[in-house]
Amino acid sequence: MDKSNVVGFSGREKNADPLTDLLRQGARDLIQQAVEAELSEYLQQFTERRLKDGRAAVVRNGYQPERHIQTGIGPVTVKVPKVRAKDGKPITFRSALVPPYVRKTRSLESALPWLYLKGVSTGEMDNALQVLVGPEAKGLSASTVARLKRQWAQEYTAWRQSRLDRDRWVYVWADGIYSGLRAEDTKLCALVVIGVNERGQKHFLAIEDGVRESTQSWREVLLDLKARGMNTPKLAVGDGAMGFWSALDEVYGATRQQRCWMHKTSNVLNAVPKSVQAKMKQSLHDIWQADTRKAAESAFEKFERMYEAKYPKAVQCLHKDRDELMAFYDFPAKHWQSLRTTNPIESTFGTIRHRTKRSKGCLSRDGMLHMIYKLGECAQKNWRKQRGFNYLAKVVQGVKFRDGEEVMTADQRVA
């Protein structure tokens, strides 16, 4: 009875997974940027305070001891700067973001982009601060947030110019994200491209201002990606209604096309009465969830026979993209879940759409793009590697797949 089958693990804190380490680093960097912006704003009020020889009377004076603030991703290290008054008049810098008594917050990393979004409306500054450190913290000025916004605008500009030729991009997902703007009748259409490289890492490649997802707007986005060094992807996934496909044919003509089944299902069901939608949706499921292309083609033809007489518009909506809806069968089955829809974009921008709505149209066009970039940057840190990423190298090498399985060559069969 004195034996136990419970195995103790030592040094668990040291064995944190790399993703958590990355998230903590991102949180640490973001909070440090915000505190430094606070300090710069604080020192501005003492610019006229000088010593007899003309030197500044209030200056930086190193940092307070490092502190650990407990977040949802574990402890995050924070360093708060100190100031010193050379003229003998005592002065102390207290950060509104990281007051001395704050030791715990729900999530610094996600709160800072939220602060960026909420902070553009100075009347909601207290709400933004409460999200970050709780109702006790006060004092973050609108000008401090403006300084942060300028810094993040510079980061967005630098990101748009970053090179893409250090990776081989295998798949890309494209979509247009609409958001309301201040004092404008039309909505901003942010053209978004996400790519996965041969190591299975997903990254935002483009977040650009577009005009109703027009071919010209997408052409400019793709030409910019090409100028930054992006190779020809093996497959592109997107909504069939976009001008993206015409632009893709011009810029990356060799890239295969896969229409998003989520968008297609919605478009097809919109063409029929609600009483029919549940049954028709199941018929659509039978197509794209089939194990083989042959079974999918059979389900496709069955769908047409069942609904063509009564609902020709729905059938035509599905039929016009038939080949492009089936492209995923020529790629590894491990990747099908990701390739059949634009979910990598939709799931990320669900949160961004919610926060855009909360902003009540207070953002300018540039501010909206910068906000989308910052929120997307935080979301990107949580992304997992592409499922079945070890197959990506084979896709890059041109290995053929049929119904999700690798096609064995004659040499391979002999071996």
mmCIF file of C-alpha atoms in Angstrom:
data_model
loop_
_atom_site.group_PDB
_atom_site.id
_atom_site.type_symbol
_atom_site.label_atom_id
_atom_site.label_comp_id
_atom_site.label_asym_id
_atom_site.label_seq_id
_atom_site.Cartn_x
_atom_site.Cartn_y
_atom_site.Cartn_z
ATOM 1 C CA MET A 1 0.000 0.000 0.000
ATOM 2 C CA ASP A 2 2.997 2.276 0.306
ATOM 3 C CA LYS A 3 3.597 2.183 -3.437
ATOM 4 C CA SER A 4 2.158 4.780 -5.765
ATOM 5 C CA ASN A 5 1.752 4.864 -9.502
ATOM 6 C CA VAL A 6 1.763 8.673 -9.541
ATOM 7 C CA VAL A 7 4.836 9.946 -11.348
ATOM 8 C CA GLY A 8 6.147 13.317 -10.307
ATOM 9 C CA PHE A 9 7.533 15.713 -12.900
ATOM 10 C CA SER A 10 10.246 18.084 -11.858
ATOM 11 C CA GLY A 11 10.972 21.385 -13.472
ATOM 12 C CA ARG A 12 7.574 21.759 -15.107
ATOM 13 C CA GLU A 13 7.958 25.522 -15.347
ATOM 14 C CA LYS A 14 11.175 25.115 -17.295
ATOM 15 C CA ASN A 15 9.550 22.787 -19.803
ATOM 16 C CA ALA A 16 6.982 25.244 -21.121
ATOM 17 C CA ASP A 17 5.998 24.636 -24.702
ATOM 18 C CA PRO A 18 7.476 26.958 -27.366
ATOM 19 C CA LEU A 19 4.073 28.429 -28.229
ATOM 20 C CA THR A 20 3.525 29.614 -24.666
ATOM 21 C CA ASP A 21 7.016 31.100 -24.623
ATOM 22 C CA LEU A 22 6.199 32.944 -27.835
ATOM 23 C CA LEU A 23 2.962 34.300 -26.423
ATOM 24 C CA ARG A 24 4.706 35.502 -23.279
ATOM 25 C CA GLN A 25 7.372 37.229 -25.337
ATOM 26 C CA GLY A 26 4.694 38.970 -27.401
ATOM 27 C CA ALA A 27 2.866 40.086 -24.273
ATOM 28 C CA ARG A 28 6.102 41.331 -22.730
ATOM 29 C CA ASP A 29 7.018 43.326 -25.846
ATOM 30 C CA LEU A 30 3.575 44.877 -26.173
ATOM 31 C CA ILE A 31 3.296 45.964 -22.545
ATOM 32 C CA GLN A 32 6.842 47.365 -22.639
ATOM 33 C CA GLN A 33 5.967 49.442 -25.704
ATOM 34 C CA ALA A 34 2.901 50.809 -23.954
ATOM 35 C CA VAL A 35 4.772 51.687 -20.750
ATOM 36 C CA GLU A 36 7.546 53.411 -22.712
ATOM 37 C CA ALA A 37 4.917 55.439 -24.568
ATOM 38 C CA GLU A 38 3.378 56.378 -21.217
ATOM 39 C CA LEU A 39 6.759 57.544 -19.919
ATOM 40 C CA SER A 40 7.440 59.681 -23.001
ATOM 41 C CA GLU A 41 4.058 61.315 -22.585
ATOM 42 C CA TYR A 42 4.716 61.869 -18.881
ATOM 43 C CA LEU A 43 8.101 63.529 -19.505
ATOM 44 C CA GLN A 44 6.561 65.941 -22.023
ATOM 45 C CA GLN A 45 4.949 67.933 -19.211
ATOM 46 C CA PHE A 46 8.392 68.691 -17.726
ATOM 47 C CA THR A 47 10.138 69.914 -20.884
ATOM 48 C CA GLU A 48 10.102 73.493 -19.567
ATOM 49 C CA ARG A 49 11.591 72.455 -16.239
ATOM 50 C CA ARG A 50 15.326 73.136 -16.573
ATOM 51 C CA LEU A 51 18.442 73.447 -14.440
ATOM 52 C CA LYS A 52 20.445 76.659 -14.379
ATOM 53 C CA ASP A 53 22.796 75.324 -17.042
ATOM 54 C CA GLY A 54 19.869 74.491 -19.353
ATOM 55 C CA ARG A 55 19.858 70.754 -18.883
ATOM 56 C CA ALA A 56 16.584 68.866 -18.336
ATOM 57 C CA ALA A 57 15.597 68.745 -14.668
ATOM 58 C CA VAL A 58 13.510 65.573 -15.000
ATOM 59 C CA VAL A 59 15.176 62.611 -16.681
ATOM 60 C CA ARG A 60 14.935 58.835 -16.954
ATOM 61 C CA ASN A 61 16.682 56.899 -14.243
ATOM 62 C CA GLY A 62 16.772 53.227 -15.180
ATOM 63 C CA TYR A 63 14.085 50.752 -14.219
ATOM 64 C CA GLN A 64 12.340 49.468 -11.164
ATOM 65 C CA PRO A 65 12.982 45.800 -10.302
ATOM 66 C CA GLU A 66 11.334 43.378 -12.705
ATOM 67 C CA ARG A 67 7.850 42.258 -11.757
ATOM 68 C CA HIS A 68 5.822 39.228 -12.762
ATOM 69 C CA ILE A 69 2.194 39.841 -13.656
ATOM 70 C CA GLN A 70 0.063 36.724 -13.751
ATOM 71 C CA THR A 71 -1.862 36.354 -17.025
ATOM 72 C CA GLY A 72 -3.873 33.651 -18.738
ATOM 73 C CA ILE A 73 -0.651 32.423 -20.376
ATOM 74 C CA GLY A 74 1.380 32.434 -17.175
ATOM 75 C CA PRO A 75 3.613 35.080 -15.582
ATOM 76 C CA VAL A 76 4.790 37.916 -17.831
ATOM 77 C CA THR A 77 7.840 39.948 -16.857
ATOM 78 C CA VAL A 78 7.379 43.715 -16.839
ATOM 79 C CA LYS A 79 9.939 46.499 -16.251
ATOM 80 C CA VAL A 80 8.598 49.914 -15.277
ATOM 81 C CA PRO A 81 10.931 52.876 -15.906
ATOM 82 C CA LYS A 82 11.942 55.332 -13.186
ATOM 83 C CA VAL A 83 12.494 59.094 -13.374
ATOM 84 C CA ARG A 84 14.666 61.421 -11.328
ATOM 85 C CA ALA A 85 14.427 65.140 -10.628
ATOM 86 C CA LYS A 86 17.835 66.850 -10.575
ATOM 87 C CA ASP A 87 16.474 70.093 -9.115
ATOM 88 C CA GLY A 88 15.613 68.514 -5.764
ATOM 89 C CA LYS A 89 11.857 68.516 -6.193
ATOM 90 C CA PRO A 90 10.624 64.931 -5.650
ATOM 91 C CA ILE A 91 8.853 63.307 -8.563
ATOM 92 C CA THR A 92 7.626 59.775 -9.255
ATOM 93 C CA PHE A 93 6.425 58.123 -12.457
ATOM 94 C CA ARG A 94 3.522 55.746 -11.910
ATOM 95 C CA SER A 95 2.315 53.719 -14.867
ATOM 96 C CA ALA A 96 -1.441 53.620 -15.355
ATOM 97 C CA LEU A 97 -1.029 50.355 -17.231
ATOM 98 C CA VAL A 98 1.081 48.663 -14.574
ATOM 99 C CA PRO A 99 0.397 50.336 -11.208
ATOM 100 C CA PRO A 100 2.461 49.168 -8.236
ATOM 101 C CA TYR A 101 -0.400 47.163 -6.766
ATOM 102 C CA VAL A 102 -1.335 45.238 -9.927
ATOM 103 C CA ARG A 103 -0.133 41.633 -9.876
ATOM 104 C CA LYS A 104 -2.736 39.901 -11.976
ATOM 105 C CA THR A 105 -4.644 40.567 -15.196
ATOM 106 C CA ARG A 106 -6.744 38.405 -17.449
ATOM 107 C CA SER A 107 -4.624 38.742 -20.586
ATOM 108 C CA LEU A 108 -2.134 41.504 -21.274
ATOM 109 C CA GLU A 109 -1.521 40.340 -24.808
ATOM 110 C CA SER A 110 -5.122 40.450 -25.957
ATOM 111 C CA ALA A 111 -5.916 43.546 -23.898
ATOM 112 C CA LEU A 112 -3.389 45.817 -25.593
ATOM 113 C CA PRO A 113 -4.858 45.552 -29.094
ATOM 114 C CA TRP A 114 -8.239 45.978 -27.423
ATOM 115 C CA LEU A 115 -6.847 49.121 -25.806
ATOM 116 C CA TYR A 116 -5.781 50.279 -29.262
ATOM 117 C CA LEU A 117 -9.275 49.759 -30.611
ATOM 118 C CA LYS A 118 -11.114 51.271 -27.649
ATOM 119 C CA GLY A 119 -8.579 54.039 -27.155
ATOM 120 C CA VAL A 120 -9.331 55.722 -30.458
ATOM 121 C CA SER A 121 -12.491 56.954 -28.756
ATOM 122 C CA THR A 122 -11.216 59.086 -25.884
ATOM 123 C CA GLY A 123 -14.594 58.915 -24.127
ATOM 124 C CA GLU A 124 -14.067 55.167 -23.618
ATOM 125 C CA MET A 125 -10.534 55.427 -22.254
ATOM 126 C CA ASP A 126 -11.561 54.283 -18.778
ATOM 127 C CA ASN A 127 -13.236 51.202 -20.246
ATOM 128 C CA ALA A 128 -10.066 50.336 -22.135
ATOM 129 C CA LEU A 129 -7.985 50.650 -18.994
ATOM 130 C CA GLN A 130 -10.370 48.493 -16.990
ATOM 131 C CA VAL A 131 -10.025 45.713 -19.550
ATOM 132 C CA LEU A 132 -6.274 45.753 -19.052
ATOM 133 C CA VAL A 133 -5.679 46.123 -15.326
ATOM 134 C CA GLY A 134 -9.063 46.379 -13.641
ATOM 135 C CA PRO A 135 -11.301 49.189 -12.413
ATOM 136 C CA GLU A 136 -8.733 50.544 -9.928
ATOM 137 C CA ALA A 137 -6.302 51.780 -12.584
ATOM 138 C CA LYS A 138 -6.822 55.282 -13.965
ATOM 139 C CA GLY A 139 -4.873 57.913 -15.825
ATOM 140 C CA LEU A 140 -3.931 56.666 -19.301
ATOM 141 C CA SER A 141 -4.233 59.711 -21.521
ATOM 142 C CA ALA A 142 -5.584 59.848 -25.064
ATOM 143 C CA SER A 143 -2.267 61.294 -26.250
ATOM 144 C CA THR A 144 -0.452 58.214 -24.946
ATOM 145 C CA VAL A 145 -2.737 56.008 -27.002
ATOM 146 C CA ALA A 146 -2.152 58.282 -30.001
ATOM 147 C CA ARG A 147 1.579 57.720 -29.593
ATOM 148 C CA LEU A 148 1.016 53.965 -29.507
ATOM 149 C CA LYS A 149 -1.128 54.156 -32.627
ATOM 150 C CA ARG A 150 1.614 56.006 -34.499
ATOM 151 C CA GLN A 151 4.108 53.348 -33.480
ATOM 152 C CA TRP A 152 1.817 50.530 -34.614
ATOM 153 C CA ALA A 153 1.209 52.339 -37.902
ATOM 154 C CA GLN A 154 4.968 52.254 -38.466
ATOM 155 C CA GLU A 155 4.999 48.528 -37.665
ATOM 156 C CA TYR A 156 2.206 47.931 -40.190
ATOM 157 C CA THR A 157 4.131 49.822 -42.873
ATOM 158 C CA ALA A 158 7.291 47.817 -42.184
ATOM 159 C CA TRP A 159 5.339 44.541 -42.225
ATOM 160 C CA ARG A 160 3.824 45.358 -45.636
ATOM 161 C CA GLN A 161 7.332 45.694 -47.063
ATOM 162 C CA SER A 162 8.804 42.545 -45.503
ATOM 163 C CA ARG A 163 10.264 39.923 -47.840
ATOM 164 C CA LEU A 164 8.441 36.652 -48.491
ATOM 165 C CA ASP A 165 11.101 34.750 -50.418
ATOM 166 C CA ARG A 166 12.631 33.202 -47.299
ATOM 167 C CA ASP A 167 9.788 30.646 -47.306
ATOM 168 C CA ARG A 168 8.072 28.509 -49.886
ATOM 169 C CA TRP A 169 4.353 29.182 -49.653
ATOM 170 C CA VAL A 170 2.240 26.094 -50.329
ATOM 171 C CA TYR A 171 -1.369 27.188 -49.790
ATOM 172 C CA VAL A 172 -3.010 30.611 -49.505
ATOM 173 C CA TRP A 173 -6.471 31.636 -48.304
ATOM 174 C CA ALA A 174 -8.031 34.888 -49.501
ATOM 175 C CA ASP A 175 -11.112 36.801 -48.429
ATOM 176 C CA GLY A 176 -12.549 40.302 -48.164
ATOM 177 C CA ILE A 177 -13.416 41.599 -44.684
ATOM 178 C CA TYR A 178 -15.921 44.462 -44.494
ATOM 179 C CA SER A 179 -15.926 46.932 -41.592
ATOM 180 C CA GLY A 180 -17.707 50.213 -40.882
ATOM 181 C CA LEU A 181 -15.867 53.539 -40.931
ATOM 182 C CA ARG A 182 -16.380 56.939 -39.370
ATOM 183 C CA ALA A 183 -18.077 59.579 -41.544
ATOM 184 C CA GLU A 184 -18.138 57.354 -44.595
ATOM 185 C CA ASP A 185 -21.123 55.841 -46.335
ATOM 186 C CA THR A 186 -19.196 52.851 -47.635
ATOM 187 C CA LYS A 187 -17.510 50.129 -45.624
ATOM 188 C CA LEU A 188 -13.828 49.395 -45.690
ATOM 189 C CA CYS A 189 -13.066 46.207 -47.578
ATOM 190 C CA ALA A 190 -9.852 44.774 -46.190
ATOM 191 C CA LEU A 191 -8.358 42.265 -48.627
ATOM 192 C CA VAL A 192 -6.728 39.551 -46.538
ATOM 193 C CA VAL A 193 -4.342 36.788 -47.583
ATOM 194 C CA ILE A 194 -3.052 34.084 -45.225
ATOM 195 C CA GLY A 195 -0.395 31.614 -46.333
ATOM 196 C CA VAL A 196 1.131 28.412 -44.987
ATOM 197 C CA ASN A 197 4.794 27.654 -45.673
ATOM 198 C CA GLU A 198 6.478 24.296 -46.182
ATOM 199 C CA ARG A 199 7.042 23.977 -42.413
ATOM 200 C CA GLY A 200 3.325 24.275 -41.696
ATOM 201 C CA GLN A 201 3.491 27.790 -40.241
ATOM 202 C CA LYS A 202 0.578 30.082 -41.088
ATOM 203 C CA HIS A 203 1.135 33.811 -41.490
ATOM 204 C CA PHE A 204 -0.744 36.867 -42.630
ATOM 205 C CA LEU A 205 0.737 37.849 -45.987
ATOM 206 C CA ALA A 206 -1.481 40.811 -46.861
ATOM 207 C CA ILE A 207 -4.039 43.085 -45.194
ATOM 208 C CA GLU A 208 -4.835 45.810 -47.716
ATOM 209 C CA ASP A 209 -7.545 48.340 -48.468
ATOM 210 C CA GLY A 210 -9.672 47.233 -51.428
ATOM 211 C CA VAL A 211 -12.656 48.407 -53.479
ATOM 212 C CA ARG A 212 -15.520 45.904 -53.199
ATOM 213 C CA GLU A 213 -13.135 42.993 -53.801
ATOM 214 C CA SER A 214 -12.635 44.134 -57.396
ATOM 215 C CA THR A 215 -10.259 42.393 -59.777
ATOM 216 C CA GLN A 216 -8.072 45.493 -59.905
ATOM 217 C CA SER A 217 -7.773 45.646 -56.116
ATOM 218 C CA TRP A 218 -6.841 41.961 -55.885
ATOM 219 C CA ARG A 219 -4.428 42.357 -58.797
ATOM 220 C CA GLU A 220 -2.584 45.055 -56.873
ATOM 221 C CA VAL A 221 -2.432 42.847 -53.763
ATOM 222 C CA LEU A 222 -1.073 39.842 -55.664
ATOM 223 C CA LEU A 223 1.436 41.896 -57.652
ATOM 224 C CA ASP A 224 2.708 43.334 -54.382
ATOM 225 C CA LEU A 225 3.082 39.823 -52.918
ATOM 226 C CA LYS A 226 4.984 38.787 -56.028
ATOM 227 C CA ALA A 227 7.251 41.834 -55.782
ATOM 228 C CA ARG A 228 7.992 40.883 -52.156
ATOM 229 C CA GLY A 229 9.164 37.478 -53.356
ATOM 230 C CA MET A 230 6.198 35.152 -52.853
ATOM 231 C CA ASN A 231 6.510 32.026 -54.993
ATOM 232 C CA THR A 232 3.620 30.452 -56.919
ATOM 233 C CA PRO A 233 1.413 28.674 -54.336
ATOM 234 C CA LYS A 234 0.134 25.200 -55.139
ATOM 235 C CA LEU A 235 -3.465 26.008 -54.168
ATOM 236 C CA ALA A 236 -5.539 29.089 -53.369
ATOM 237 C CA VAL A 237 -8.780 28.909 -51.364
ATOM 238 C CA GLY A 238 -11.461 31.581 -51.455
ATOM 239 C CA ASP A 239 -15.055 32.629 -52.027
ATOM 240 C CA GLY A 240 -16.265 32.203 -55.613
ATOM 241 C CA ALA A 241 -17.771 35.698 -55.768
ATOM 242 C CA MET A 242 -14.476 37.538 -55.532
ATOM 243 C CA GLY A 243 -12.487 39.285 -58.271
ATOM 244 C CA PHE A 244 -9.603 37.404 -56.703
ATOM 245 C CA TRP A 245 -9.788 34.567 -59.223
ATOM 246 C CA SER A 246 -9.414 36.749 -62.305
ATOM 247 C CA ALA A 247 -6.445 38.470 -60.702
ATOM 248 C CA LEU A 248 -4.955 35.111 -59.681
ATOM 249 C CA ASP A 249 -5.132 33.867 -63.279
ATOM 250 C CA GLU A 250 -3.117 36.895 -64.368
ATOM 251 C CA VAL A 251 -0.484 36.959 -61.623
ATOM 252 C CA TYR A 252 -0.211 33.314 -60.491
ATOM 253 C CA GLY A 253 -1.744 31.410 -63.393
ATOM 254 C CA ALA A 254 -0.283 28.036 -62.352
ATOM 255 C CA THR A 255 -1.949 28.061 -58.919
ATOM 256 C CA ARG A 256 -4.861 25.625 -58.519
ATOM 257 C CA GLN A 257 -8.186 27.036 -57.320
ATOM 258 C CA GLN A 258 -10.403 25.722 -54.510
ATOM 259 C CA ARG A 259 -13.762 27.342 -53.796
ATOM 260 C CA CYS A 260 -14.825 27.634 -50.175
ATOM 261 C CA TRP A 261 -17.574 25.134 -49.335
ATOM 262 C CA MET A 262 -18.799 27.265 -46.444
ATOM 263 C CA HIS A 263 -19.486 30.251 -48.695
ATOM 264 C CA LYS A 264 -20.861 28.052 -51.464
ATOM 265 C CA THR A 265 -23.282 26.297 -49.111
ATOM 266 C CA SER A 266 -24.566 29.641 -47.863
ATOM 267 C CA ASN A 267 -25.026 30.970 -51.401
ATOM 268 C CA VAL A 268 -26.857 27.849 -52.564
ATOM 269 C CA LEU A 269 -29.217 27.790 -49.572
ATOM 270 C CA ASN A 270 -30.043 31.466 -50.031
ATOM 271 C CA ALA A 271 -31.673 30.524 -53.333
ATOM 272 C CA VAL A 272 -34.292 28.199 -51.789
ATOM 273 C CA PRO A 273 -37.071 28.488 -49.177
ATOM 274 C CA LYS A 274 -36.164 27.882 -45.539
ATOM 275 C CA SER A 275 -38.335 24.762 -45.469
ATOM 276 C CA VAL A 276 -35.959 23.104 -47.946
ATOM 277 C CA GLN A 277 -32.653 24.322 -46.553
ATOM 278 C CA ALA A 278 -32.030 21.637 -43.921
ATOM 279 C CA LYS A 279 -32.467 18.767 -46.376
ATOM 280 C CA MET A 280 -30.487 20.530 -49.102
ATOM 281 C CA LYS A 281 -27.665 21.299 -46.690
ATOM 282 C CA GLN A 282 -27.319 17.599 -45.904
ATOM 283 C CA SER A 283 -27.139 16.835 -49.626
ATOM 284 C CA LEU A 284 -24.323 19.366 -49.963
ATOM 285 C CA HIS A 285 -22.544 17.751 -47.004
ATOM 286 C CA ASP A 286 -22.726 14.409 -48.800
ATOM 287 C CA ILE A 287 -20.688 15.923 -51.633
ATOM 288 C CA TRP A 288 -17.760 17.557 -49.887
ATOM 289 C CA GLN A 289 -17.506 14.981 -47.106
ATOM 290 C CA ALA A 290 -17.238 12.051 -49.522
ATOM 291 C CA ASP A 291 -14.072 9.958 -49.169
ATOM 292 C CA THR A 292 -13.271 9.944 -52.888
ATOM 293 C CA ARG A 293 -13.785 12.182 -55.878
ATOM 294 C CA LYS A 294 -15.878 9.495 -57.547
ATOM 295 C CA ALA A 295 -18.243 9.357 -54.572
ATOM 296 C CA ALA A 296 -18.398 13.160 -54.504
ATOM 297 C CA GLU A 297 -19.237 13.299 -58.224
ATOM 298 C CA SER A 298 -22.011 10.768 -57.672
ATOM 299 C CA ALA A 299 -23.433 12.858 -54.794
ATOM 300 C CA PHE A 300 -23.119 15.971 -56.975
ATOM 301 C CA GLU A 301 -25.161 14.398 -59.777
ATOM 302 C CA LYS A 302 -27.734 13.174 -57.265
ATOM 303 C CA PHE A 303 -28.084 16.734 -55.945
ATOM 304 C CA GLU A 304 -28.718 18.044 -59.453
ATOM 305 C CA ARG A 305 -31.376 15.399 -60.169
ATOM 306 C CA MET A 306 -33.170 16.107 -56.879
ATOM 307 C CA TYR A 307 -33.342 19.900 -57.085
ATOM 308 C CA GLU A 308 -32.867 21.065 -60.690
ATOM 309 C CA ALA A 309 -36.558 21.047 -61.596
ATOM 310 C CA LYS A 310 -37.783 23.098 -58.636
ATOM 311 C CA TYR A 311 -34.693 25.127 -57.721
ATOM 312 C CA PRO A 312 -32.641 25.728 -60.875
ATOM 313 C CA LYS A 313 -30.888 28.823 -59.442
ATOM 314 C CA ALA A 314 -29.527 26.823 -56.513
ATOM 315 C CA VAL A 315 -28.291 24.058 -58.797
ATOM 316 C CA GLN A 316 -26.700 26.534 -61.201
ATOM 317 C CA CYS A 317 -24.958 28.302 -58.293
ATOM 318 C CA LEU A 318 -23.364 24.999 -57.324
ATOM 319 C CA HIS A 319 -22.671 23.719 -60.828
ATOM 320 C CA LYS A 320 -20.742 26.739 -62.097
ATOM 321 C CA ASP A 321 -17.848 26.081 -59.695
ATOM 322 C CA ARG A 322 -17.988 22.278 -59.871
ATOM 323 C CA ASP A 323 -14.343 21.649 -60.797
ATOM 324 C CA GLU A 324 -12.987 24.239 -58.363
ATOM 325 C CA LEU A 325 -15.051 22.781 -55.513
ATOM 326 C CA MET A 326 -13.383 19.394 -56.026
ATOM 327 C CA ALA A 327 -9.743 20.486 -56.229
ATOM 328 C CA PHE A 328 -8.941 19.427 -52.665
ATOM 329 C CA TYR A 329 -9.153 15.740 -53.663
ATOM 330 C CA ASP A 330 -5.776 16.165 -55.419
ATOM 331 C CA PHE A 331 -4.058 17.109 -52.151
ATOM 332 C CA PRO A 332 -3.203 15.171 -48.966
ATOM 333 C CA ALA A 333 -6.260 14.045 -46.995
ATOM 334 C CA LYS A 334 -4.641 15.459 -43.830
ATOM 335 C CA HIS A 335 -5.054 18.926 -45.361
ATOM 336 C CA TRP A 336 -8.672 18.613 -46.510
ATOM 337 C CA GLN A 337 -10.119 20.128 -43.352
ATOM 338 C CA SER A 338 -8.178 23.329 -44.004
ATOM 339 C CA LEU A 339 -8.513 23.393 -47.790
ATOM 340 C CA ARG A 340 -12.281 23.024 -48.136
ATOM 341 C CA THR A 341 -13.067 26.404 -46.537
ATOM 342 C CA THR A 342 -11.601 29.826 -45.775
ATOM 343 C CA ASN A 343 -11.976 29.056 -42.069
ATOM 344 C CA PRO A 344 -8.381 30.159 -41.234
ATOM 345 C CA ILE A 345 -9.515 33.689 -42.125
ATOM 346 C CA GLU A 346 -13.122 33.469 -40.932
ATOM 347 C CA SER A 347 -12.245 32.176 -37.461
ATOM 348 C CA THR A 348 -9.630 34.895 -36.968
ATOM 349 C CA PHE A 349 -11.802 37.757 -38.145
ATOM 350 C CA GLY A 350 -14.850 36.715 -36.163
ATOM 351 C CA THR A 351 -13.235 38.391 -33.154
ATOM 352 C CA ILE A 352 -12.099 41.377 -35.187
ATOM 353 C CA ARG A 353 -15.589 41.928 -36.612
ATOM 354 C CA HIS A 354 -16.969 41.865 -33.060
ATOM 355 C CA ARG A 355 -14.498 44.472 -31.874
ATOM 356 C CA THR A 356 -15.061 46.623 -34.953
ATOM 357 C CA LYS A 357 -18.768 46.653 -34.130
ATOM 358 C CA ARG A 358 -17.977 47.653 -30.550
ATOM 359 C CA SER A 359 -15.974 50.629 -31.825
ATOM 360 C CA LYS A 360 -19.208 52.122 -33.261
ATOM 361 C CA GLY A 361 -17.548 53.374 -36.439
ATOM 362 C CA CYS A 362 -15.005 55.569 -34.685
ATOM 363 C CA LEU A 363 -12.041 54.462 -36.804
ATOM 364 C CA SER A 364 -10.583 56.108 -39.871
ATOM 365 C CA ARG A 365 -9.654 53.996 -42.917
ATOM 366 C CA ASP A 366 -5.983 53.816 -41.952
ATOM 367 C CA GLY A 367 -6.841 53.288 -38.293
ATOM 368 C CA MET A 368 -9.072 50.366 -39.207
ATOM 369 C CA LEU A 369 -6.303 48.697 -41.225
ATOM 370 C CA HIS A 370 -3.793 49.196 -38.412
ATOM 371 C CA MET A 371 -6.269 47.793 -35.887
ATOM 372 C CA ILE A 372 -6.954 44.741 -38.056
ATOM 373 C CA TYR A 373 -3.212 44.205 -38.422
ATOM 374 C CA LYS A 374 -2.533 44.400 -34.669
ATOM 375 C CA LEU A 375 -5.421 42.136 -33.710
ATOM 376 C CA GLY A 376 -4.449 39.741 -36.479
ATOM 377 C CA GLU A 377 -0.859 39.732 -35.283
ATOM 378 C CA CYS A 378 -1.970 38.629 -31.810
ATOM 379 C CA ALA A 379 -4.321 36.000 -33.246
ATOM 380 C CA GLN A 380 -1.503 34.643 -35.406
ATOM 381 C CA LYS A 381 0.537 33.777 -32.329
ATOM 382 C CA ASN A 382 -2.162 31.318 -31.274
ATOM 383 C CA TRP A 383 -2.292 29.467 -34.577
ATOM 384 C CA ARG A 384 -1.255 25.866 -34.620
ATOM 385 C CA LYS A 385 0.851 24.301 -37.323
ATOM 386 C CA GLN A 386 -0.937 23.037 -40.381
ATOM 387 C CA ARG A 387 -2.368 19.589 -39.677
ATOM 388 C CA GLY A 388 -0.280 17.005 -41.529
ATOM 389 C CA PHE A 389 2.487 19.552 -42.120
ATOM 390 C CA ASN A 390 4.966 16.768 -42.954
ATOM 391 C CA TYR A 391 3.110 16.292 -46.265
ATOM 392 C CA LEU A 392 3.699 19.890 -47.344
ATOM 393 C CA ALA A 393 7.211 19.156 -48.604
ATOM 394 C CA LYS A 394 5.779 16.500 -50.903
ATOM 395 C CA VAL A 395 3.231 18.963 -52.264
ATOM 396 C CA VAL A 396 6.044 21.449 -52.936
ATOM 397 C CA GLN A 397 8.046 18.723 -54.702
ATOM 398 C CA GLY A 398 5.126 18.008 -57.019
ATOM 399 C CA VAL A 399 4.183 14.587 -55.629
ATOM 400 C CA LYS A 400 0.797 13.577 -57.018
ATOM 401 C CA PHE A 401 -2.152 12.771 -54.754
ATOM 402 C CA ARG A 402 -5.413 11.069 -55.684
ATOM 403 C CA ASP A 403 -8.339 11.095 -53.261
ATOM 404 C CA GLY A 404 -5.966 12.356 -50.588
ATOM 405 C CA GLU A 405 -3.499 9.473 -50.961
ATOM 406 C CA GLU A 406 -0.035 9.672 -52.477
ATOM 407 C CA VAL A 407 0.152 8.202 -55.988
ATOM 408 C CA MET A 408 2.943 5.648 -56.076
ATOM 409 C CA THR A 409 5.228 5.811 -59.105
ATOM 410 C CA ALA A 410 6.440 2.697 -60.928
ATOM 411 C CA ASP A 411 9.885 3.051 -59.289
ATOM 412 C CA GLN A 412 8.336 3.262 -55.834
ATOM 413 C CA ARG A 413 6.221 0.156 -56.438
ATOM 414 C CA VAL A 414 9.272 -1.803 -57.600
ATOM 415 C CA ALA A 415 11.242 -0.687 -54.550
#
